[in-house]
């Protein structure tokens, strides 16, 4: 039949069968990304399977492979979406522009707005930080570099914002290196969001509790934890001592074959990643047989638990020693010294074993759900130990009446985590002692000029 007879050119004849659905591939990839996010959050990346993800998405494995190459590509899709959502909530360009504009009230409203948006995001995706910072960081070197790049971008943005604030006289610096201190403050202040996010992950605080938390965080960042009278008596800066005066020496570390195996495991984990290392690699590095390994550990996972417990005990012992060293009658000078000593000794511990702590911080929480829960438990324990120092300070009338010791302890831990994040991501520009001074000054006296 000719074109004239049919009225349709051969190149434009309608295709037989079901017409293609516009945007089907994009919708399927979105559905798979949703499913992968949920499965990774529930099971961890290593334990999750393509079958689990396909089932959660309501499709067969064969259909899944029509839209993605496999589990690794799905993690990239999940990571990209989570980062986009986090950046939308934080709005880094707005943060810098607001700080540069010179309107203090607008800057304060911007901070509260960021807090509210982050809470909303965590409500809609409770596991977003676990997937981005924990699960993703355990997969391979490429993704770890992406996370480090994300951190460094955020670090640079906050440094610019705080630089504008310092130029306008909004914040005070108390060390001999104001520019370096400003960079460090840019790492500490965003970390005040950590307790709020932990709150959302663990106890689902109501709106009033969240609002109270955000207001307390703003107050802490501005004026610190001290009462007005105690703040007026606060020495201008924490001491510059490299070695803490009152911190106890670390407890004796284990020795013998068990310790040798742990050291060999750490070296392998740091070099190759936890997932890529087996018992064979550990025993070969330690120069022992498989049988010797199983005399001390049930499995690689058991060994990891022992390693985490060893570092947990060290950190909590440091905090207990600081509480024991406090005088019965706490003065503002004694409180400043105690807080500074704890900060120095903990950061020195980390600096001395930085590769080990990098592994503990970036990989271990993502090994499985139990590992992540263990870290949440350690967070609570460390905050509780530090709160014991603050209870004595409250009894002496040194703390601001609107701030609870438990909340202040979490703010302290957030500042420490902000510093540790910089150390393990290789962007820290200060010594442990100098970092400890900045944390102590900020915690007690805040960053706002009077």
Coordinates of C-alpha atoms in Angstrom, one line a residue:
X1 CA 0.0 0.0 0.0
X2 CA 1.3 3.4 -1.0
X3 CA 1.7 6.4 1.3
X4 CA -1.1 8.0 -0.6
X5 CA -3.4 5.0 0.1
X6 CA -2.6 4.5 3.8
X7 CA -2.0 8.2 4.7
X8 CA 1.0 7.1 6.9
X9 CA 4.7 7.2 5.9
X10 CA 6.6 4.0 6.7
X11 CA 8.8 5.9 9.1
X12 CA 5.9 7.1 11.1
X13 CA 3.7 4.0 11.4
X14 CA 2.4 3.4 14.9
X15 CA 4.3 0.7 16.8
X16 CA 2.5 -2.5 17.8
X17 CA 2.0 -3.5 21.4
X18 CA 1.8 -1.5 24.7
X19 CA 2.9 2.2 24.2
X20 CA 6.1 3.1 26.1
X21 CA 5.4 4.9 29.5
X22 CA 7.1 8.3 29.6
X23 CA 9.6 8.5 32.4
X24 CA 9.2 4.8 33.4
X25 CA 13.0 4.3 33.8
X26 CA 13.3 7.3 36.0
X27 CA 10.3 6.1 38.2
X28 CA 11.7 2.7 38.5
X29 CA 15.1 4.0 39.6
X30 CA 13.4 6.2 42.1
X31 CA 11.5 3.2 43.5
X32 CA 14.7 1.2 43.7
X33 CA 16.5 4.0 45.4
X34 CA 13.7 4.2 48.0
X35 CA 13.9 0.5 48.6
X36 CA 17.7 0.4 48.7
X37 CA 17.7 3.2 51.3
X38 CA 15.4 1.2 53.6
X39 CA 17.2 -2.1 53.2
X40 CA 20.7 -0.5 53.7
X41 CA 19.4 1.3 56.9
X42 CA 17.9 -1.9 58.3
X43 CA 20.5 -4.5 57.4
X44 CA 23.7 -2.6 56.5
X45 CA 25.2 -2.5 53.0
X46 CA 27.3 -5.7 53.4
X47 CA 24.3 -7.8 54.7
X48 CA 21.8 -6.4 52.1
X49 CA 21.2 -8.4 48.9
X50 CA 19.9 -7.4 45.5
X51 CA 17.1 -9.9 46.2
X52 CA 16.1 -8.0 49.4
X53 CA 16.1 -4.7 47.5
X54 CA 14.1 -6.0 44.6
X55 CA 11.5 -7.6 46.9
X56 CA 11.2 -4.3 48.8
X57 CA 10.6 -2.5 45.5
X58 CA 8.0 -5.0 44.5
X59 CA 9.8 -6.3 41.4
X60 CA 11.9 -9.2 40.3
X61 CA 15.7 -9.3 40.2
X62 CA 15.6 -9.4 36.5
X63 CA 13.6 -6.2 36.4
X64 CA 16.0 -4.6 38.8
X65 CA 18.9 -5.2 36.5
X66 CA 17.1 -3.5 33.6
X67 CA 17.5 -0.2 35.5
X68 CA 20.7 -0.5 37.6
X69 CA 23.9 -2.5 37.3
X70 CA 23.7 -3.8 40.9
X71 CA 23.9 -3.0 44.6
X72 CA 26.9 -0.7 44.3
X73 CA 25.2 1.6 41.8
X74 CA 22.1 1.7 44.1
X75 CA 24.3 2.9 46.9
X76 CA 25.6 5.7 44.7
X77 CA 22.0 6.7 44.0
X78 CA 21.1 6.6 47.7
X79 CA 24.1 8.6 48.6
X80 CA 23.5 11.2 46.0
X81 CA 19.9 11.7 47.1
X82 CA 20.7 11.9 50.8
X83 CA 23.4 14.5 50.1
X84 CA 21.0 16.5 48.0
X85 CA 18.5 16.5 50.8
X86 CA 21.0 17.4 53.5
X87 CA 22.4 20.3 51.4
X88 CA 18.8 21.5 50.8
X89 CA 18.2 21.5 54.6
X90 CA 21.5 23.2 55.5
X91 CA 21.4 25.6 52.5
X92 CA 25.2 26.4 52.7
X93 CA 25.1 29.2 50.2
X94 CA 22.4 31.0 52.3
X95 CA 24.5 30.5 55.4
X96 CA 27.5 32.2 53.9
X97 CA 25.4 35.0 52.3
X98 CA 23.5 35.7 55.5
X99 CA 26.7 35.8 57.5
X100 CA 28.2 38.2 55.0
X101 CA 25.2 40.5 54.9
X102 CA 25.8 41.8 58.4
X103 CA 22.3 41.4 59.9
X104 CA 22.7 39.7 63.3
X105 CA 19.0 39.0 63.8
X106 CA 18.8 37.4 60.3
X107 CA 21.8 35.3 61.1
X108 CA 20.2 34.0 64.4
X109 CA 16.9 33.3 62.5
X110 CA 18.9 31.4 59.8
X111 CA 20.5 29.2 62.5
X112 CA 17.1 28.3 64.0
X113 CA 15.8 27.7 60.5
X114 CA 18.6 25.2 59.7
X115 CA 17.8 23.4 62.9
X116 CA 14.1 23.1 62.1
X117 CA 14.8 21.9 58.6
X118 CA 17.2 19.2 59.8
X119 CA 14.6 18.0 62.3
X120 CA 12.0 17.8 59.5
X121 CA 14.4 15.9 57.3
X122 CA 15.3 13.4 60.0
X123 CA 11.6 12.9 60.7
X124 CA 11.0 12.0 57.1
X125 CA 14.2 9.9 56.8
X126 CA 15.3 8.9 60.3
X127 CA 18.3 6.9 59.0
X128 CA 19.7 9.4 56.6
X129 CA 22.9 10.2 58.6
X130 CA 23.5 6.5 59.3
X131 CA 23.3 5.7 55.6
X132 CA 25.4 8.6 54.4
X133 CA 28.1 8.8 57.0
X134 CA 28.2 5.3 58.3
X135 CA 27.0 2.7 55.8
X136 CA 28.5 4.5 52.8
X137 CA 31.8 5.0 54.5
X138 CA 32.3 1.3 54.9
X139 CA 32.0 0.3 51.3
X140 CA 35.1 1.3 49.3
X141 CA 37.8 3.9 49.0
X142 CA 36.0 5.8 46.2
X143 CA 32.9 6.4 48.4
X144 CA 35.0 7.2 51.4
X145 CA 36.8 9.9 49.4
X146 CA 33.4 11.3 48.3
X147 CA 32.4 11.6 52.0
X148 CA 35.7 13.3 52.8
X149 CA 35.1 15.7 49.9
X150 CA 31.6 16.4 51.2
X151 CA 33.0 17.1 54.7
X152 CA 35.8 19.4 53.3
X153 CA 33.3 21.4 51.2
X154 CA 31.1 21.9 54.3
X155 CA 34.2 22.7 56.4
X156 CA 35.3 25.4 53.9
X157 CA 31.7 26.9 53.8
X158 CA 31.6 27.2 57.6
X159 CA 35.1 28.7 57.7
X160 CA 33.9 31.5 55.3
X161 CA 30.8 32.1 57.3
X162 CA 32.6 32.4 60.6
X163 CA 35.3 34.5 59.0
X164 CA 32.6 37.0 58.0
X165 CA 31.2 36.9 61.5
X166 CA 34.6 37.6 63.1
X167 CA 35.2 40.5 60.7
X168 CA 31.9 42.0 61.9
X169 CA 32.8 41.6 65.5
X170 CA 30.0 39.0 66.2
X171 CA 32.3 36.3 67.6
X172 CA 35.3 36.5 69.9
X173 CA 38.5 34.6 69.6
X174 CA 40.6 33.9 72.7
X175 CA 43.8 32.3 71.4
X176 CA 46.9 33.8 69.9
X177 CA 45.9 32.6 66.4
X178 CA 42.5 34.1 65.6
X179 CA 42.2 33.0 62.0
X180 CA 43.0 29.4 62.9
X181 CA 40.7 29.5 65.8
X182 CA 37.9 30.8 63.6
X183 CA 38.4 27.8 61.3
X184 CA 38.1 25.5 64.3
X185 CA 35.0 27.2 65.5
X186 CA 33.5 26.6 62.1
X187 CA 33.9 22.9 62.8
X188 CA 32.6 23.0 66.3
X189 CA 29.4 25.1 66.0
X190 CA 27.7 22.9 63.3
X191 CA 28.4 19.9 65.5
X192 CA 25.8 21.2 67.9
X193 CA 23.3 19.6 65.6
X194 CA 24.5 16.1 66.6
X195 CA 22.5 15.8 69.9
X196 CA 19.3 16.8 68.1
X197 CA 19.8 14.2 65.4
X198 CA 20.6 11.5 68.0
X199 CA 17.5 12.6 69.9
X200 CA 15.4 12.0 66.7
X201 CA 17.0 8.6 66.2
X202 CA 16.6 7.3 69.7
X203 CA 13.6 8.8 71.5
X204 CA 11.6 10.8 69.0
X205 CA 11.4 14.0 71.0
X206 CA 8.3 16.1 70.6
X207 CA 8.2 19.6 69.1
X208 CA 8.5 21.4 72.4
X209 CA 11.6 19.4 73.4
X210 CA 13.1 20.1 70.0
X211 CA 12.4 23.8 70.2
X212 CA 14.0 23.8 73.7
X213 CA 17.0 22.0 72.4
X214 CA 17.5 24.5 69.5
X215 CA 17.2 27.4 71.8
X216 CA 19.7 25.9 74.2
X217 CA 22.1 25.2 71.4
X218 CA 21.9 28.8 70.2
X219 CA 22.5 30.0 73.8
X220 CA 25.4 27.6 74.3
X221 CA 27.1 28.8 71.0
X222 CA 26.7 32.4 72.0
X223 CA 27.4 32.5 75.8
X224 CA 28.6 29.1 76.9
X225 CA 27.4 27.1 79.8
X226 CA 28.3 29.3 82.7
X227 CA 26.1 31.6 84.7
X228 CA 26.6 35.3 84.1
X229 CA 28.5 35.7 87.4
X230 CA 30.7 32.7 86.7
X231 CA 31.3 33.9 83.1
X232 CA 32.5 37.3 84.4
X233 CA 35.1 35.5 86.6
X234 CA 36.2 33.1 83.8
X235 CA 39.9 33.4 82.9
X236 CA 40.2 34.9 79.4
X237 CA 41.4 31.6 77.9
X238 CA 42.1 28.0 78.9
X239 CA 45.7 27.1 79.7
X240 CA 48.2 26.4 77.0
X241 CA 49.8 23.4 78.7
X242 CA 50.5 20.6 76.2
X243 CA 50.2 17.9 78.9
X244 CA 47.2 17.9 81.2
X245 CA 47.8 18.3 84.9
X246 CA 45.2 16.2 86.5
X247 CA 44.3 13.5 83.9
X248 CA 45.2 10.0 85.0
X249 CA 47.7 7.9 83.0
X250 CA 45.9 5.4 80.8
X251 CA 45.3 2.0 82.3
X252 CA 47.6 -0.8 81.4
X253 CA 46.9 -2.1 77.9
X254 CA 46.6 -5.9 77.3
X255 CA 49.7 -7.7 76.2
X256 CA 50.5 -11.1 74.9
X257 CA 49.1 -13.1 71.9
X258 CA 45.6 -11.5 72.1
X259 CA 47.1 -8.0 71.9
X260 CA 49.3 -9.0 69.0
X261 CA 46.3 -10.4 67.1
X262 CA 44.4 -7.2 67.7
X263 CA 47.3 -5.1 66.5
X264 CA 47.6 -7.2 63.4
X265 CA 43.8 -6.9 62.7
X266 CA 43.9 -3.1 63.1
X267 CA 46.8 -2.9 60.6
X268 CA 44.8 -5.0 58.1
X269 CA 41.5 -3.2 58.6
X270 CA 43.2 0.2 58.2
X271 CA 45.1 -0.9 55.1
X272 CA 42.3 -2.8 53.3
X273 CA 39.0 -2.1 55.0
X274 CA 37.1 -4.4 57.3
X275 CA 35.0 -6.1 54.7
X276 CA 38.1 -7.1 52.6
X277 CA 39.9 -8.7 55.5
X278 CA 39.5 -12.3 56.8
X279 CA 41.0 -14.4 59.5
X280 CA 43.7 -15.6 57.1
X281 CA 45.0 -12.1 56.5
X282 CA 45.0 -11.4 60.2
X283 CA 46.9 -14.6 61.2
X284 CA 49.4 -14.2 58.4
X285 CA 50.2 -10.6 59.6
X286 CA 50.5 -11.8 63.2
X287 CA 52.5 -14.8 62.2
X288 CA 50.3 -17.3 64.0
X289 CA 48.0 -20.2 63.0
X290 CA 44.2 -20.2 62.6
X291 CA 44.0 -22.4 65.6
X292 CA 45.8 -19.8 67.7
X293 CA 43.4 -17.1 66.5
X294 CA 40.4 -19.2 67.7
X295 CA 42.0 -19.7 71.1
X296 CA 41.3 -16.0 71.7
X297 CA 38.5 -14.9 69.4
X298 CA 35.3 -16.6 68.0
X299 CA 35.4 -14.7 64.8
X300 CA 36.5 -11.5 63.1
X301 CA 33.3 -9.8 64.3
X302 CA 34.1 -10.9 67.9
X303 CA 37.6 -9.4 67.5
X304 CA 36.0 -6.1 66.4
X305 CA 33.8 -6.1 69.5
X306 CA 36.9 -6.5 71.7
X307 CA 38.7 -3.7 69.9
X308 CA 35.7 -1.3 70.4
X309 CA 35.4 -2.3 74.0
X310 CA 39.1 -1.6 74.6
X311 CA 38.7 2.0 73.3
X312 CA 35.4 2.4 75.1
X313 CA 37.1 1.5 78.4
X314 CA 40.0 3.9 77.7
X315 CA 37.7 6.9 77.0
X316 CA 35.4 6.3 80.0
X317 CA 38.3 5.8 82.3
X318 CA 39.6 9.2 81.2
X319 CA 36.3 10.8 82.1
X320 CA 36.1 8.9 85.5
X321 CA 39.6 10.1 86.4
X322 CA 38.6 13.7 85.7
X323 CA 35.5 13.4 88.0
X324 CA 37.7 11.9 90.7
X325 CA 40.2 14.7 90.4
X326 CA 37.7 17.5 91.0
X327 CA 37.9 19.3 94.3
X328 CA 34.9 19.1 96.6
X329 CA 34.4 22.8 96.2
X330 CA 34.5 23.6 92.5
X331 CA 35.5 27.1 91.4
X332 CA 35.3 28.4 87.9
X333 CA 39.1 28.1 87.5
X334 CA 39.0 24.4 88.7
X335 CA 36.1 23.7 86.3
X336 CA 38.0 25.2 83.4
X337 CA 41.1 23.2 84.2
X338 CA 39.1 19.9 84.6
X339 CA 37.3 20.4 81.3
X340 CA 40.5 21.4 79.5
X341 CA 42.4 18.4 80.9
X342 CA 39.8 16.0 79.7
X343 CA 39.8 17.5 76.3
X344 CA 43.6 17.4 75.9
X345 CA 44.0 13.8 77.1
X346 CA 41.2 12.4 74.9
X347 CA 42.4 14.2 71.8
X348 CA 46.0 13.2 72.5
X349 CA 44.8 9.5 72.7
X350 CA 43.2 9.9 69.3
X351 CA 46.2 11.7 67.7
X352 CA 48.6 9.0 69.0
X353 CA 46.5 6.2 67.3
X354 CA 44.9 8.2 64.5
X355 CA 44.7 5.4 61.9
X356 CA 43.0 3.2 64.4
X357 CA 40.5 5.9 65.4
X358 CA 39.9 6.7 61.7
X359 CA 38.9 3.1 61.2
X360 CA 36.8 3.2 64.4
X361 CA 35.0 6.4 63.4
X362 CA 34.5 5.8 59.7
X363 CA 34.0 2.1 59.3
X364 CA 33.0 0.3 62.5
X365 CA 29.6 1.9 63.0
X366 CA 28.5 0.7 59.6
X367 CA 29.6 -2.9 60.0
X368 CA 26.1 -3.9 61.1
X369 CA 23.1 -2.7 63.2
X370 CA 24.7 -3.9 66.4
X371 CA 27.8 -1.9 65.8
X372 CA 25.8 1.3 65.2
X373 CA 23.8 0.7 68.4
X374 CA 27.0 0.2 70.3
X375 CA 28.2 3.6 69.2
X376 CA 24.9 5.2 70.2
X377 CA 25.3 3.5 73.6
X378 CA 28.9 4.9 73.9
X379 CA 27.6 8.3 73.1
X380 CA 25.2 8.2 76.0
X381 CA 27.8 6.7 78.3
X382 CA 30.4 9.4 77.6
X383 CA 27.8 12.2 77.9
X384 CA 26.7 10.7 81.2
X385 CA 30.3 10.6 82.6
X386 CA 30.9 14.2 81.6
X387 CA 27.6 15.2 83.2
X388 CA 29.0 14.1 86.5
X389 CA 31.6 16.9 86.3
X390 CA 28.8 19.4 85.5
X391 CA 26.6 18.2 88.4
X392 CA 29.3 19.5 90.8
X393 CA 29.5 22.7 88.8
X394 CA 25.8 23.2 89.1
X395 CA 25.9 22.5 92.9
X396 CA 28.5 25.3 93.1
X397 CA 26.2 27.7 91.2
X398 CA 28.5 27.9 88.1
X399 CA 26.0 26.8 85.4
X400 CA 23.4 28.9 83.7
X401 CA 20.0 28.1 85.2
X402 CA 18.4 27.4 81.9
X403 CA 20.9 24.7 80.9
X404 CA 20.6 21.2 82.1
X405 CA 23.9 19.3 82.8
X406 CA 22.8 16.4 80.6
X407 CA 22.3 18.8 77.6
X408 CA 25.6 20.6 78.2
X409 CA 27.3 17.2 78.3
X410 CA 25.9 16.4 74.9
X411 CA 27.1 19.8 73.6
X412 CA 30.6 19.0 74.9
X413 CA 30.6 15.7 73.2
X414 CA 29.4 17.3 70.0
X415 CA 32.3 19.7 70.1
X416 CA 34.7 16.8 70.6
X417 CA 33.1 14.9 67.7
X418 CA 33.5 17.9 65.5
X419 CA 37.2 18.0 66.2
X420 CA 37.6 14.2 65.8
X421 CA 35.8 14.4 62.4
X422 CA 38.4 17.0 61.3
X423 CA 41.3 14.8 62.5
X424 CA 40.1 11.6 60.8
X425 CA 39.3 13.4 57.6
X426 CA 42.8 15.0 57.5
X427 CA 41.7 18.6 57.6
X428 CA 42.6 19.5 61.2
X429 CA 45.0 22.5 61.3
X430 CA 45.7 22.6 65.1
X431 CA 47.5 20.4 67.6
X432 CA 45.4 18.4 70.1
X433 CA 46.3 20.9 72.9
X434 CA 45.2 23.9 70.8
X435 CA 42.0 22.2 69.8
X436 CA 41.3 21.4 73.4
X437 CA 41.7 25.1 74.3
X438 CA 39.2 26.2 71.6
X439 CA 36.7 23.6 72.8
X440 CA 37.1 24.6 76.4
X441 CA 36.8 28.3 75.7
X442 CA 33.7 27.8 73.6
X443 CA 32.0 25.4 76.0
X444 CA 32.5 27.7 79.0
X445 CA 32.3 31.1 77.5
X446 CA 30.6 30.8 74.1
X447 CA 31.7 32.6 70.9
X448 CA 29.6 35.7 71.0
X449 CA 31.2 39.1 71.9
X450 CA 29.6 40.8 74.9

